Coordinates of C-alpha atoms in Angstrom, one line a residue:
X1 CA 29.1 20.0 6.2
X2 CA 26.7 22.7 4.1
X3 CA 22.7 23.6 4.6
X4 CA 20.6 20.9 3.2
X5 CA 18.8 20.8 0.0
X6 CA 15.2 21.9 0.2
X7 CA 12.6 18.6 0.3
X8 CA 11.3 18.5 -3.0
X9 CA 7.4 17.1 -2.3
X10 CA 7.8 15.2 -6.1
X11 CA 10.7 13.1 -5.3
X12 CA 11.6 13.1 -1.7
X13 CA 10.9 10.6 1.5
X14 CA 11.3 12.1 4.7
X15 CA 12.4 10.4 7.4
X16 CA 12.4 12.9 11.1
X17 CA 13.6 11.8 14.5
X18 CA 11.7 13.1 17.1
X19 CA 13.3 14.0 20.5
X20 CA 16.1 17.1 19.1
X21 CA 15.1 17.6 16.2
X22 CA 11.1 18.2 16.0
X23 CA 11.3 18.7 19.5
X24 CA 14.0 20.6 22.1
X25 CA 14.9 18.1 24.8
X26 CA 14.5 18.3 28.1
X27 CA 14.9 16.5 32.0
X28 CA 11.6 14.8 31.9
X29 CA 10.5 13.4 28.4
X30 CA 7.1 13.5 29.0
X31 CA 7.2 17.0 29.2
X32 CA 8.1 17.9 25.5
X33 CA 5.3 19.6 23.5
X34 CA 6.0 20.1 20.1
X35 CA 4.5 24.3 18.8
X36 CA 0.7 23.6 16.9
X37 CA 2.2 25.5 13.8
X38 CA 4.7 22.8 13.3
X39 CA 2.5 20.2 14.0
X40 CA 0.9 21.9 11.2
X41 CA 3.4 21.9 9.3
X42 CA 3.9 18.7 9.5
X43 CA 0.4 17.5 8.3
X44 CA 0.6 19.7 5.1
X45 CA 4.4 18.1 4.5
X46 CA 2.8 14.6 4.6
X47 CA 0.1 15.6 2.2
X48 CA 2.8 17.4 -0.3
X49 CA 5.0 13.8 0.1
X50 CA 1.6 12.0 -0.7
X51 CA 2.2 10.1 2.3
X52 CA 5.6 9.7 2.4
X53 CA 6.9 11.1 5.8
X54 CA 7.6 9.1 9.0
X55 CA 9.0 9.6 12.5
X56 CA 11.8 7.3 13.4
X57 CA 12.5 7.3 17.1
X58 CA 13.7 5.9 20.4
X59 CA 10.3 6.2 21.5
X60 CA 7.0 3.7 21.4
X61 CA 5.1 4.7 18.8
X62 CA 2.0 4.7 21.6
X63 CA 4.2 7.6 22.8
X64 CA 4.5 9.8 19.5
X65 CA 1.2 9.8 19.2
X66 CA 0.2 11.4 22.2
X67 CA 3.0 13.8 21.5
X68 CA 1.3 14.4 18.1
X69 CA -2.2 14.1 19.0
X70 CA -4.7 14.4 17.1
X71 CA -2.7 13.8 14.7
X72 CA -1.0 10.0 13.6
X73 CA 2.0 9.8 11.7
X74 CA 3.9 6.4 9.6
X75 CA 6.3 5.5 12.5
X76 CA 9.4 3.6 13.2
X77 CA 9.2 3.3 17.2
X78 CA 11.8 1.7 20.0
X79 CA 15.3 1.9 16.7
X80 CA 12.1 0.2 14.9
X81 CA 11.3 -2.8 16.8
X82 CA 8.3 -0.4 16.0
X83 CA 6.6 0.0 12.8
X84 CA 3.1 1.6 10.8
X85 CA 4.0 2.3 7.4
X86 CA 0.4 4.1 7.4
X87 CA -0.7 6.6 9.7
X88 CA -4.1 4.6 10.4
X89 CA -2.3 1.0 9.9
X90 CA -1.8 -1.1 13.0
X91 CA 1.8 -1.1 14.9
X92 CA 4.1 -4.2 14.5
X93 CA 6.5 -5.7 16.8
X94 CA 9.5 -7.3 16.5
X95 CA 9.8 -8.6 19.4
X96 CA 7.8 -9.0 23.4
X97 CA 9.0 -7.7 26.1
X98 CA 9.9 -11.0 27.8
X99 CA 12.8 -10.7 26.1
X100 CA 13.9 -8.4 28.8
X101 CA 13.1 -9.8 31.8
X102 CA 16.4 -11.2 33.3
X103 CA 17.6 -7.7 32.9
X104 CA 15.0 -5.7 34.6
X105 CA 15.6 -7.9 37.8
X106 CA 19.2 -7.5 36.6
X107 CA 19.2 -3.6 37.3
X108 CA 16.9 -3.6 40.0
X109 CA 19.8 -3.8 42.4
X110 CA 21.6 -0.3 40.7
X111 CA 18.0 1.8 40.2
X112 CA 17.6 1.2 43.7
X113 CA 21.3 2.4 45.1
X114 CA 20.9 5.5 42.6
X115 CA 18.1 6.8 43.0
X116 CA 18.9 9.5 40.7
X117 CA 18.8 7.1 37.8
X118 CA 15.9 6.5 36.3
X119 CA 14.8 3.3 34.1
X120 CA 12.4 3.8 31.1
X121 CA 10.3 0.7 30.1
X122 CA 9.5 0.5 26.7
X123 CA 8.4 -3.0 26.6
X124 CA 11.1 -4.3 24.1
X125 CA 13.9 -1.5 25.6
X126 CA 15.4 -0.6 28.9
X127 CA 16.6 3.2 29.0
X128 CA 18.9 4.2 31.9
X129 CA 18.7 7.9 31.9
X130 CA 20.8 10.2 33.5
X131 CA 19.9 13.1 32.2
X132 CA 19.4 15.3 36.0
X133 CA 22.7 13.1 37.2
X134 CA 25.7 13.2 34.7
X135 CA 28.0 12.4 37.4
X136 CA 26.1 9.1 37.1
X137 CA 27.1 8.3 33.1
X138 CA 29.8 5.6 33.9
X139 CA 27.6 3.6 36.6
X140 CA 24.4 3.6 34.1
X141 CA 27.2 2.1 31.5
X142 CA 28.3 0.2 33.6
X143 CA 25.6 -1.4 35.4
X144 CA 23.7 -1.9 31.1
X145 CA 27.3 -4.0 30.8
X146 CA 26.9 -6.1 34.0
X147 CA 23.7 -6.4 33.4
X148 CA 24.0 -7.2 29.7
X149 CA 27.2 -10.0 29.6
X150 CA 26.3 -13.1 27.9
X151 CA 23.6 -11.7 26.0
X152 CA 25.1 -11.2 22.6
X153 CA 20.8 -11.3 21.0
X154 CA 20.8 -7.6 22.6
X155 CA 22.4 -4.8 22.0
X156 CA 23.7 -1.8 24.0
X157 CA 23.3 2.0 22.4
X158 CA 24.9 5.0 24.2
X159 CA 22.5 8.1 23.3
X160 CA 22.0 11.6 25.0
X161 CA 22.5 10.7 28.6
X162 CA 21.1 7.9 28.3
X163 CA 22.1 3.9 28.3
X164 CA 19.4 1.2 26.0
X165 CA 19.6 -2.4 25.4
X166 CA 17.1 -3.3 23.2
X167 CA 17.1 -7.3 20.2
X168 CA 19.7 -6.8 18.7
X169 CA 19.3 -6.9 14.7
X170 CA 17.5 -3.4 14.4
X171 CA 18.1 -0.3 14.2
X172 CA 17.3 3.3 12.7
X173 CA 19.8 2.8 9.8
X174 CA 17.7 -0.8 9.4
X175 CA 14.0 0.5 9.8
X176 CA 14.5 3.2 7.1
X177 CA 15.6 0.5 4.4
X178 CA 12.7 -1.3 5.3
X179 CA 10.2 0.8 5.0
X180 CA 12.0 2.6 1.8
X181 CA 11.4 -1.3 0.0
X182 CA 7.0 -0.2 1.1
X183 CA 4.9 2.3 0.0
X184 CA 4.7 5.3 0.0
X185 CA 8.1 5.6 0.7
X186 CA 9.5 2.9 -2.3
X187 CA 10.7 4.8 -5.1
X188 CA 11.3 7.1 -3.3
X189 CA 15.2 9.6 -2.1
X190 CA 15.3 8.8 1.0
X191 CA 16.1 12.4 2.9
X192 CA 16.7 11.8 6.7
X193 CA 17.5 14.4 9.7
X194 CA 18.7 13.4 13.6
X195 CA 20.6 14.9 16.7
X196 CA 21.3 12.1 18.5
X197 CA 24.5 9.2 18.2
X198 CA 21.4 6.4 17.5
X199 CA 20.7 8.9 14.5
X200 CA 23.4 7.7 12.7
X201 CA 22.9 4.2 12.2
X202 CA 19.6 5.7 9.9
X203 CA 22.0 9.6 8.7
X204 CA 24.8 6.2 6.7
X205 CA 22.1 4.2 5.2
X206 CA 20.7 7.4 3.2
X207 CA 23.7 8.8 2.7
X208 CA 25.6 6.1 1.2
X209 CA 22.3 5.2 -0.7
X210 CA 21.9 9.0 -2.1
X211 CA 19.8 10.3 -0.1
X212 CA 20.4 13.7 1.9
X213 CA 21.3 12.9 5.7
X214 CA 20.6 15.8 8.6
X215 CA 22.6 15.8 11.3
X216 CA 20.8 18.7 14.2
X217 CA 23.5 20.2 16.3
X218 CA 27.0 20.2 16.7
X219 CA 28.3 17.0 17.1
X220 CA 30.3 14.7 14.8
X221 CA 28.4 12.5 12.8
X222 CA 28.3 10.6 8.8
X223 CA 25.8 13.1 7.9
X224 CA 26.3 15.5 4.7
X225 CA 23.9 18.6 6.2
X226 CA 23.6 20.1 9.5
X227 CA 21.1 22.5 11.3
X228 CA 21.5 24.1 14.3
X229 CA 18.7 23.1 16.1
X230 CA 14.8 22.1 16.1
X231 CA 14.5 25.6 15.6
X232 CA 16.1 25.8 12.2
X233 CA 14.9 22.0 11.6
X234 CA 11.0 23.8 11.0
X235 CA 12.6 26.8 9.3
X236 CA 13.6 24.6 6.7
X237 CA 10.6 22.1 6.7
X238 CA 8.6 25.6 6.2
X239 CA 10.5 26.1 3.5
X240 CA 10.4 22.7 1.3
X241 CA 9.7 23.3 -2.1

């Protein structure tokens, strides 16, 4: 993999993962902080791109808004199950929380028995976290596999110290593909930057459709380009043409 080209504000549409890309990963997901200078650069870059900049995350859009406050961006949250094409637009939800009610009940005994596992409930997705208890990786994966047995309408995704489940038919690649059909992204060349396994769907879509695919970190990837870490991402964003 090579260093990515600089962003061309005249023709690119930029899609950025959040955790591990714009902010460093931390044990407590609620404790991440983005530097004011980095936030200001995102605002300036959005203007340079005529609005064609979006955050694509496993987080809920409401959480992204809180971390990026006072700014708001176009966004795909919960791997695309939430969507907002314009910063001042309404959030569209493609599924309701009731879809996962049976899983909440099925996972409850595991959470009671393994207090070091934590469940993040995003409404349209459930995430088992084991970052502070890596020895429970297999237990977390087993619990989610058992809870989702026979549920073909759901998909389990393995991420960075997490096991996540959400309704099938949606991932970050699908989200990016659909956003590229709408203004202000339509007609532009996609650029995607992400660090996690869940970003591979979007990286593959962008690579296969003539865009710029950028992996953050050292993990194996389908991406054509690589940036070393969060600091390198912000340096690259600041060098856009």
